[in-house]
């Protein structure tokens, strides 16, 4: 069993929020690398875990959320990254993938020591998730070209903070060592 998990953050999205117009171009740019990363993780036996906002639908479950975003105008951004039958799914309430979720317990139960983060938004959910992973003593890798920012300048600062303050490894989707750390 691999001690690494690929965490896909907030990619199941209807893009019906105030920053969507700013976010959509970077999601479209990152999408091919995220799909390649998913394929590579699955082929390597790396656990894939989706952690996603629930859009205030607290009584919904994985399939309902997926159906909702696949019927949205931006389903073309969701279909390529839709979870397969082996992927795990955790619903989150706020920016961090750890905040009031069972993710830490899940990772510890599966012997995961390294989390590889991709998804959206670099300067928000990815940043806060990297910090929370670091303070929980997980090794953190952020795949910079498989993360979508709203504001590129803030994303660059966030990546630098993750690297300097959280000892995160900042790699690119094509890097060989991505799942071997």
mmCIF file of C-alpha atoms in Angstrom:
data_model
loop_
_atom_site.group_PDB
_atom_site.id
_atom_site.type_symbol
_atom_site.label_atom_id
_atom_site.label_comp_id
_atom_site.label_asym_id
_atom_site.label_seq_id
_atom_site.Cartn_x
_atom_site.Cartn_y
_atom_site.Cartn_z
ATOM 1 C CA UNK A 1 0.000 0.000 0.000
ATOM 2 C CA UNK A 2 1.333 3.429 -0.950
ATOM 3 C CA UNK A 3 1.948 5.936 1.834
ATOM 4 C CA UNK A 4 0.926 8.732 -0.519
ATOM 5 C CA UNK A 5 -2.525 10.055 -1.404
ATOM 6 C CA UNK A 6 -3.534 12.394 -4.194
ATOM 7 C CA UNK A 7 -6.039 14.899 -2.832
ATOM 8 C CA UNK A 8 -8.276 16.555 -5.429
ATOM 9 C CA UNK A 9 -9.647 19.775 -3.959
ATOM 10 C CA UNK A 10 -12.976 21.313 -5.034
ATOM 11 C CA UNK A 11 -12.900 20.158 -8.659
ATOM 12 C CA UNK A 12 -16.543 19.070 -8.525
ATOM 13 C CA UNK A 13 -17.879 22.560 -8.996
ATOM 14 C CA UNK A 14 -20.795 24.241 -10.760
ATOM 15 C CA UNK A 15 -18.867 27.536 -10.999
ATOM 16 C CA UNK A 16 -21.861 29.531 -9.837
ATOM 17 C CA UNK A 17 -20.010 31.878 -7.495
ATOM 18 C CA UNK A 18 -18.747 35.443 -7.623
ATOM 19 C CA UNK A 19 -15.133 34.597 -8.576
ATOM 20 C CA UNK A 20 -16.049 32.053 -11.248
ATOM 21 C CA UNK A 21 -15.241 34.290 -14.216
ATOM 22 C CA UNK A 22 -11.739 34.846 -12.853
ATOM 23 C CA UNK A 23 -11.265 31.176 -11.950
ATOM 24 C CA UNK A 24 -12.551 29.468 -15.098
ATOM 25 C CA UNK A 25 -9.570 30.251 -17.378
ATOM 26 C CA UNK A 26 -7.061 28.813 -14.907
ATOM 27 C CA UNK A 27 -9.235 25.731 -14.324
ATOM 28 C CA UNK A 28 -9.303 25.122 -18.075
ATOM 29 C CA UNK A 29 -5.520 25.487 -18.177
ATOM 30 C CA UNK A 30 -4.901 23.120 -15.244
ATOM 31 C CA UNK A 31 -7.505 20.513 -16.211
ATOM 32 C CA UNK A 32 -5.347 18.413 -18.594
ATOM 33 C CA UNK A 33 -2.624 18.155 -15.959
ATOM 34 C CA UNK A 34 -5.131 17.224 -13.248
ATOM 35 C CA UNK A 35 -6.578 14.450 -15.420
ATOM 36 C CA UNK A 36 -3.076 13.180 -16.237
ATOM 37 C CA UNK A 37 -2.235 13.272 -12.530
ATOM 38 C CA UNK A 38 -5.354 11.246 -11.714
ATOM 39 C CA UNK A 39 -4.445 8.646 -14.348
ATOM 40 C CA UNK A 40 -0.871 8.452 -13.080
ATOM 41 C CA UNK A 41 -1.951 8.098 -9.444
ATOM 42 C CA UNK A 42 -4.461 5.375 -10.259
ATOM 43 C CA UNK A 43 -1.934 3.495 -12.416
ATOM 44 C CA UNK A 44 0.609 3.714 -9.568
ATOM 45 C CA UNK A 45 -1.769 2.447 -6.897
ATOM 46 C CA UNK A 46 -1.842 5.813 -5.132
ATOM 47 C CA UNK A 47 -5.001 6.501 -3.141
ATOM 48 C CA UNK A 48 -7.183 9.204 -4.740
ATOM 49 C CA UNK A 49 -9.336 11.247 -2.391
ATOM 50 C CA UNK A 50 -11.709 13.982 -3.495
ATOM 51 C CA UNK A 51 -12.389 16.644 -0.893
ATOM 52 C CA UNK A 52 -15.107 18.998 -1.987
ATOM 53 C CA UNK A 53 -17.410 21.745 -0.855
ATOM 54 C CA UNK A 54 -21.000 20.626 -0.501
ATOM 55 C CA UNK A 55 -22.533 23.925 -1.726
ATOM 56 C CA UNK A 56 -24.689 24.109 1.393
ATOM 57 C CA UNK A 57 -26.435 20.823 0.545
ATOM 58 C CA UNK A 58 -25.809 19.253 3.937
ATOM 59 C CA UNK A 59 -28.182 16.347 3.422
ATOM 60 C CA UNK A 60 -26.792 15.395 0.030
ATOM 61 C CA UNK A 61 -24.291 12.682 -0.718
ATOM 62 C CA UNK A 62 -21.545 12.088 -3.259
ATOM 63 C CA UNK A 63 -23.833 11.066 -6.127
ATOM 64 C CA UNK A 64 -26.193 14.023 -5.626
ATOM 65 C CA UNK A 65 -23.321 16.492 -5.627
ATOM 66 C CA UNK A 66 -21.849 14.905 -8.728
ATOM 67 C CA UNK A 67 -25.219 14.949 -10.503
ATOM 68 C CA UNK A 68 -25.679 18.627 -9.635
ATOM 69 C CA UNK A 69 -22.321 19.718 -11.037
ATOM 70 C CA UNK A 70 -22.611 17.480 -14.095
ATOM 71 C CA UNK A 71 -25.881 19.199 -14.976
ATOM 72 C CA UNK A 72 -24.346 22.663 -14.660
ATOM 73 C CA UNK A 73 -23.217 24.797 -17.630
ATOM 74 C CA UNK A 74 -19.597 23.878 -16.866
ATOM 75 C CA UNK A 75 -19.979 20.100 -16.784
ATOM 76 C CA UNK A 76 -17.132 19.912 -19.310
ATOM 77 C CA UNK A 77 -14.769 20.875 -16.462
ATOM 78 C CA UNK A 78 -16.130 18.178 -14.171
ATOM 79 C CA UNK A 79 -16.544 15.174 -16.459
ATOM 80 C CA UNK A 80 -12.789 14.624 -17.051
ATOM 81 C CA UNK A 81 -12.092 14.543 -13.298
ATOM 82 C CA UNK A 82 -15.157 12.702 -12.077
ATOM 83 C CA UNK A 83 -14.367 10.183 -9.323
ATOM 84 C CA UNK A 84 -14.099 6.542 -10.285
ATOM 85 C CA UNK A 85 -15.499 3.679 -8.207
ATOM 86 C CA UNK A 86 -12.287 3.361 -6.154
ATOM 87 C CA UNK A 87 -11.910 7.035 -5.262
ATOM 88 C CA UNK A 88 -12.771 8.185 -1.777
ATOM 89 C CA UNK A 89 -14.874 11.286 -1.154
ATOM 90 C CA UNK A 90 -14.941 13.704 1.777
ATOM 91 C CA UNK A 91 -17.269 16.689 2.078
ATOM 92 C CA UNK A 92 -15.820 19.863 3.571
ATOM 93 C CA UNK A 93 -17.466 22.942 4.982
ATOM 94 C CA UNK A 94 -14.775 25.593 4.659
ATOM 95 C CA UNK A 95 -11.471 26.264 2.920
ATOM 96 C CA UNK A 96 -9.279 23.586 4.491
ATOM 97 C CA UNK A 97 -9.696 19.933 3.576
ATOM 98 C CA UNK A 98 -9.146 19.134 7.266
ATOM 99 C CA UNK A 99 -11.456 21.640 8.937
ATOM 100 C CA UNK A 100 -14.183 19.607 10.657
ATOM 101 C CA UNK A 101 -13.831 16.676 8.257
ATOM 102 C CA UNK A 102 -12.839 13.042 8.884
ATOM 103 C CA UNK A 103 -9.898 13.351 6.474
ATOM 104 C CA UNK A 104 -7.107 13.159 9.064
ATOM 105 C CA UNK A 105 -8.634 10.007 10.545
ATOM 106 C CA UNK A 106 -9.019 8.490 7.067
ATOM 107 C CA UNK A 107 -5.399 9.250 6.139
ATOM 108 C CA UNK A 108 -4.055 7.822 9.401
ATOM 109 C CA UNK A 109 -6.192 4.667 9.041
ATOM 110 C CA UNK A 110 -4.724 4.115 5.582
ATOM 111 C CA UNK A 111 -1.137 4.783 6.659
ATOM 112 C CA UNK A 112 -0.817 7.883 4.480
ATOM 113 C CA UNK A 113 2.184 10.054 5.297
ATOM 114 C CA UNK A 114 2.356 12.256 2.204
ATOM 115 C CA UNK A 115 -0.453 14.250 0.643
ATOM 116 C CA UNK A 116 -0.176 15.489 -2.937
ATOM 117 C CA UNK A 117 -2.517 18.434 -3.456
ATOM 118 C CA UNK A 118 -4.137 19.576 -6.689
ATOM 119 C CA UNK A 119 -7.323 21.424 -7.600
ATOM 120 C CA UNK A 120 -8.641 24.840 -6.726
ATOM 121 C CA UNK A 121 -8.088 27.547 -5.526
ATOM 122 C CA UNK A 122 -4.286 27.815 -5.121
ATOM 123 C CA UNK A 123 -4.311 30.904 -2.906
ATOM 124 C CA UNK A 124 -7.290 29.772 -0.851
ATOM 125 C CA UNK A 125 -8.259 26.135 -0.312
ATOM 126 C CA UNK A 126 -4.933 24.675 -1.451
ATOM 127 C CA UNK A 127 -2.962 27.069 0.775
ATOM 128 C CA UNK A 128 -5.095 26.459 3.882
ATOM 129 C CA UNK A 129 -5.105 22.711 3.272
ATOM 130 C CA UNK A 130 -1.309 22.646 2.943
ATOM 131 C CA UNK A 131 -0.981 24.502 6.242
ATOM 132 C CA UNK A 132 -3.370 22.161 8.022
ATOM 133 C CA UNK A 133 -1.585 19.103 6.576
ATOM 134 C CA UNK A 134 1.767 20.498 7.719
ATOM 135 C CA UNK A 135 0.633 21.144 11.292
ATOM 136 C CA UNK A 136 -0.708 17.579 11.382
ATOM 137 C CA UNK A 137 2.779 16.310 10.431
ATOM 138 C CA UNK A 138 1.969 15.109 6.939
ATOM 139 C CA UNK A 139 4.536 15.631 4.218
ATOM 140 C CA UNK A 140 3.000 18.010 1.668
ATOM 141 C CA UNK A 141 3.497 18.188 -2.074
ATOM 142 C CA UNK A 142 1.670 20.794 -4.125
ATOM 143 C CA UNK A 143 1.426 20.250 -7.873
ATOM 144 C CA UNK A 144 1.623 23.879 -8.943
ATOM 145 C CA UNK A 145 0.562 23.402 -12.556
ATOM 146 C CA UNK A 146 -2.384 21.216 -11.476
ATOM 147 C CA UNK A 147 -3.774 23.931 -9.218
ATOM 148 C CA UNK A 148 -6.031 26.727 -10.435
ATOM 149 C CA UNK A 149 -5.750 30.234 -8.999
ATOM 150 C CA UNK A 150 -8.132 33.152 -9.102
ATOM 151 C CA UNK A 151 -5.311 35.693 -8.819
ATOM 152 C CA UNK A 152 -1.951 34.608 -10.243
ATOM 153 C CA UNK A 153 0.085 37.010 -8.077
ATOM 154 C CA UNK A 154 -1.539 35.691 -4.903
ATOM 155 C CA UNK A 155 -1.043 32.107 -6.092
ATOM 156 C CA UNK A 156 2.674 32.718 -6.578
ATOM 157 C CA UNK A 157 2.921 34.180 -3.074
ATOM 158 C CA UNK A 158 0.905 31.260 -1.666
ATOM 159 C CA UNK A 159 3.186 28.714 -3.341
ATOM 160 C CA UNK A 160 6.233 30.485 -1.900
ATOM 161 C CA UNK A 161 4.631 30.490 1.558
ATOM 162 C CA UNK A 162 3.840 26.783 1.297
ATOM 163 C CA UNK A 163 7.416 26.041 0.291
ATOM 164 C CA UNK A 164 9.137 28.283 2.849
ATOM 165 C CA UNK A 165 6.802 28.135 5.832
ATOM 166 C CA UNK A 166 5.349 24.652 5.502
ATOM 167 C CA UNK A 167 8.260 22.807 3.861
ATOM 168 C CA UNK A 168 5.916 21.814 1.037
ATOM 169 C CA UNK A 169 7.479 20.312 -2.046
ATOM 170 C CA UNK A 170 6.351 22.371 -5.027
ATOM 171 C CA UNK A 171 6.412 20.127 -8.076
ATOM 172 C CA UNK A 172 4.910 19.986 -11.537
ATOM 173 C CA UNK A 173 2.573 17.294 -12.856
ATOM 174 C CA UNK A 174 5.258 15.750 -15.061
ATOM 175 C CA UNK A 175 7.905 15.439 -12.336
ATOM 176 C CA UNK A 176 9.070 11.838 -11.895
ATOM 177 C CA UNK A 177 9.388 11.979 -8.095
ATOM 178 C CA UNK A 178 5.801 13.123 -7.590
ATOM 179 C CA UNK A 179 4.514 9.853 -6.092
ATOM 180 C CA UNK A 180 7.814 8.484 -4.852
ATOM 181 C CA UNK A 181 8.553 10.872 -1.979
#
